[in-house]
């Protein structure tokens, strides 16, 4: 070990970011998927907050907790890197941002009381047949992840 204090890539993340990542990995595992925190691309060009794997170990989807500001251009570039590597990605946040709607996004709400479930507040829709239209739909975060 060289001199100095060890660094941790998670040290600059907020408590809210940590909690959302933990909820996402918990939901994926509860749905029967293998899921891991902080999985990097072999090239190091991206690092998923949560990576969901298929039964054969292939990377299925990155779940990204995006609570800090990011430009529309930057999130599009990051999404493109995942897509180039054959990984789907969904971004999760707590409130509307300029990039919401430009990349796959779900806005979520943490429970106000301990023991209650996280909810999807925006980003899901249901197709109605009479008249034919899409309408916003709410769901538990665990249902949306599964």
Short mmCIF file of C-alpha atoms in Angstrom, two decimals:
data_model
loop_
_atom_site.label_atom_id
_atom_site.label_comp_id
_atom_site.label_asym_id
_atom_site.label_seq_id
_atom_site.Cartn_x
_atom_site.Cartn_y
_atom_site.Cartn_z
CA UNK A 1 0.00 0.00 0.00
CA UNK A 2 1.28 3.42 -0.89
CA UNK A 3 0.93 6.39 1.42
CA UNK A 4 -2.28 8.33 1.77
CA UNK A 5 -5.85 7.52 2.53
CA UNK A 6 -7.58 4.77 0.53
CA UNK A 7 -10.25 6.07 -1.83
CA UNK A 8 -13.68 4.66 -2.43
CA UNK A 9 -15.61 5.27 -5.64
CA UNK A 10 -18.82 5.44 -3.58
CA UNK A 11 -17.59 8.14 -1.20
CA UNK A 12 -18.99 10.99 -3.30
CA UNK A 13 -22.51 9.56 -3.53
CA UNK A 14 -25.39 10.90 -1.46
CA UNK A 15 -27.33 8.83 1.04
CA UNK A 16 -30.36 9.03 -1.27
CA UNK A 17 -28.28 7.64 -4.14
CA UNK A 18 -27.08 4.72 -1.99
CA UNK A 19 -30.61 3.97 -0.79
CA UNK A 20 -32.05 3.99 -4.32
CA UNK A 21 -29.28 1.68 -5.58
CA UNK A 22 -29.89 -0.71 -2.70
CA UNK A 23 -33.62 -0.72 -3.42
CA UNK A 24 -33.00 -1.38 -7.13
CA UNK A 25 -30.67 -4.33 -6.47
CA UNK A 26 -33.10 -5.69 -3.87
CA UNK A 27 -36.04 -5.46 -6.31
CA UNK A 28 -34.09 -7.19 -9.08
CA UNK A 29 -33.05 -10.02 -6.77
CA UNK A 30 -36.59 -10.38 -5.40
CA UNK A 31 -37.78 -10.77 -9.00
CA UNK A 32 -35.44 -13.76 -9.37
CA UNK A 33 -32.57 -12.08 -11.22
CA UNK A 34 -28.92 -12.07 -10.34
CA UNK A 35 -28.00 -8.44 -9.70
CA UNK A 36 -24.79 -6.76 -8.58
CA UNK A 37 -23.80 -3.26 -7.55
CA UNK A 38 -21.12 -1.23 -9.34
CA UNK A 39 -20.40 -3.42 -12.37
CA UNK A 40 -17.94 -1.88 -14.83
CA UNK A 41 -17.60 -2.42 -18.55
CA UNK A 42 -14.51 -4.43 -19.56
CA UNK A 43 -13.24 -1.23 -21.21
CA UNK A 44 -13.99 0.89 -18.15
CA UNK A 45 -16.15 3.25 -20.23
CA UNK A 46 -19.17 2.81 -17.96
CA UNK A 47 -20.00 1.50 -14.51
CA UNK A 48 -23.58 0.47 -13.78
CA UNK A 49 -25.06 1.31 -10.40
CA UNK A 50 -26.90 -2.02 -10.62
CA UNK A 51 -26.35 -4.66 -13.31
CA UNK A 52 -29.03 -7.28 -13.84
CA UNK A 53 -27.83 -10.58 -15.32
CA UNK A 54 -29.61 -13.34 -17.20
CA UNK A 55 -29.45 -17.00 -16.12
CA UNK A 56 -26.47 -17.54 -18.41
CA UNK A 57 -24.54 -14.61 -16.91
CA UNK A 58 -25.14 -12.18 -19.77
CA UNK A 59 -25.66 -8.55 -18.89
CA UNK A 60 -29.37 -7.83 -19.36
CA UNK A 61 -29.93 -4.34 -18.05
CA UNK A 62 -28.23 -1.55 -16.16
CA UNK A 63 -30.32 0.24 -13.55
CA UNK A 64 -28.95 3.74 -13.02
CA UNK A 65 -29.85 5.97 -10.08
CA UNK A 66 -29.40 9.47 -11.50
CA UNK A 67 -30.00 12.04 -8.80
CA UNK A 68 -27.28 14.56 -9.56
CA UNK A 69 -27.55 17.04 -12.43
CA UNK A 70 -26.57 15.77 -15.88
CA UNK A 71 -27.14 17.27 -19.31
CA UNK A 72 -29.38 15.73 -21.94
CA UNK A 73 -26.32 15.28 -24.14
CA UNK A 74 -24.28 13.52 -21.43
CA UNK A 75 -27.03 11.09 -20.47
CA UNK A 76 -27.61 10.31 -24.17
CA UNK A 77 -23.89 9.54 -24.58
CA UNK A 78 -23.88 7.30 -21.49
CA UNK A 79 -27.01 5.51 -22.73
CA UNK A 80 -25.34 5.05 -26.12
CA UNK A 81 -22.30 3.39 -24.52
CA UNK A 82 -24.55 0.82 -22.85
CA UNK A 83 -26.46 0.22 -26.09
CA UNK A 84 -23.22 -0.20 -28.05
CA UNK A 85 -22.22 -2.93 -25.60
CA UNK A 86 -25.59 -4.69 -25.88
CA UNK A 87 -26.84 -3.61 -22.45
CA UNK A 88 -30.25 -2.06 -21.98
CA UNK A 89 -30.44 0.75 -19.44
CA UNK A 90 -33.15 2.41 -17.40
CA UNK A 91 -32.52 5.63 -15.49
CA UNK A 92 -34.21 6.28 -12.13
CA UNK A 93 -34.74 9.62 -10.44
CA UNK A 94 -36.89 11.37 -7.87
CA UNK A 95 -38.08 14.41 -9.82
CA UNK A 96 -38.42 15.68 -13.38
CA UNK A 97 -35.18 16.71 -15.04
CA UNK A 98 -34.51 17.98 -18.58
CA UNK A 99 -33.41 14.48 -19.72
CA UNK A 100 -36.56 12.70 -18.52
CA UNK A 101 -38.29 11.36 -21.62
CA UNK A 102 -35.16 11.41 -23.77
CA UNK A 103 -33.86 8.13 -22.33
CA UNK A 104 -35.75 5.25 -20.65
CA UNK A 105 -36.66 6.72 -17.27
CA UNK A 106 -38.77 5.96 -14.22
CA UNK A 107 -39.33 8.53 -11.50
CA UNK A 108 -39.73 6.93 -8.10
CA UNK A 109 -40.84 7.84 -4.60
CA UNK A 110 -39.29 6.48 -1.43
CA UNK A 111 -41.77 5.38 1.21
CA UNK A 112 -42.61 7.89 3.92
CA UNK A 113 -42.87 5.14 6.52
CA UNK A 114 -40.45 2.33 7.20
CA UNK A 115 -41.61 -1.01 5.86
CA UNK A 116 -43.69 0.49 3.04
CA UNK A 117 -42.80 -0.07 -0.61
CA UNK A 118 -41.12 2.26 -3.05
CA UNK A 119 -43.45 3.47 -5.82
CA UNK A 120 -43.04 4.49 -9.45
CA UNK A 121 -44.45 8.01 -9.70
CA UNK A 122 -43.95 8.59 -13.44
CA UNK A 123 -42.68 6.81 -16.53
CA UNK A 124 -45.12 3.92 -16.78
CA UNK A 125 -48.21 3.93 -18.97
CA UNK A 126 -51.14 1.63 -19.59
CA UNK A 127 -52.89 1.18 -22.95
CA UNK A 128 -56.64 1.71 -22.73
CA UNK A 129 -58.83 0.32 -25.47
CA UNK A 130 -61.88 2.59 -25.10
CA UNK A 131 -60.88 5.02 -26.44
CA UNK A 132 -57.49 3.76 -27.60
CA UNK A 133 -54.97 5.82 -25.64
CA UNK A 134 -52.06 5.66 -23.25
CA UNK A 135 -52.60 6.83 -19.69
CA UNK A 136 -50.09 7.23 -16.86
CA UNK A 137 -49.91 4.26 -14.52
CA UNK A 138 -48.49 3.87 -11.02
CA UNK A 139 -46.87 0.71 -9.69
CA UNK A 140 -44.66 -0.59 -6.96
CA UNK A 141 -40.99 -0.25 -7.88
CA UNK A 142 -40.51 -3.98 -7.39
CA UNK A 143 -43.25 -4.72 -9.95
CA UNK A 144 -41.70 -2.31 -12.45
CA UNK A 145 -38.24 -3.82 -12.06
CA UNK A 146 -39.52 -7.38 -12.41
#
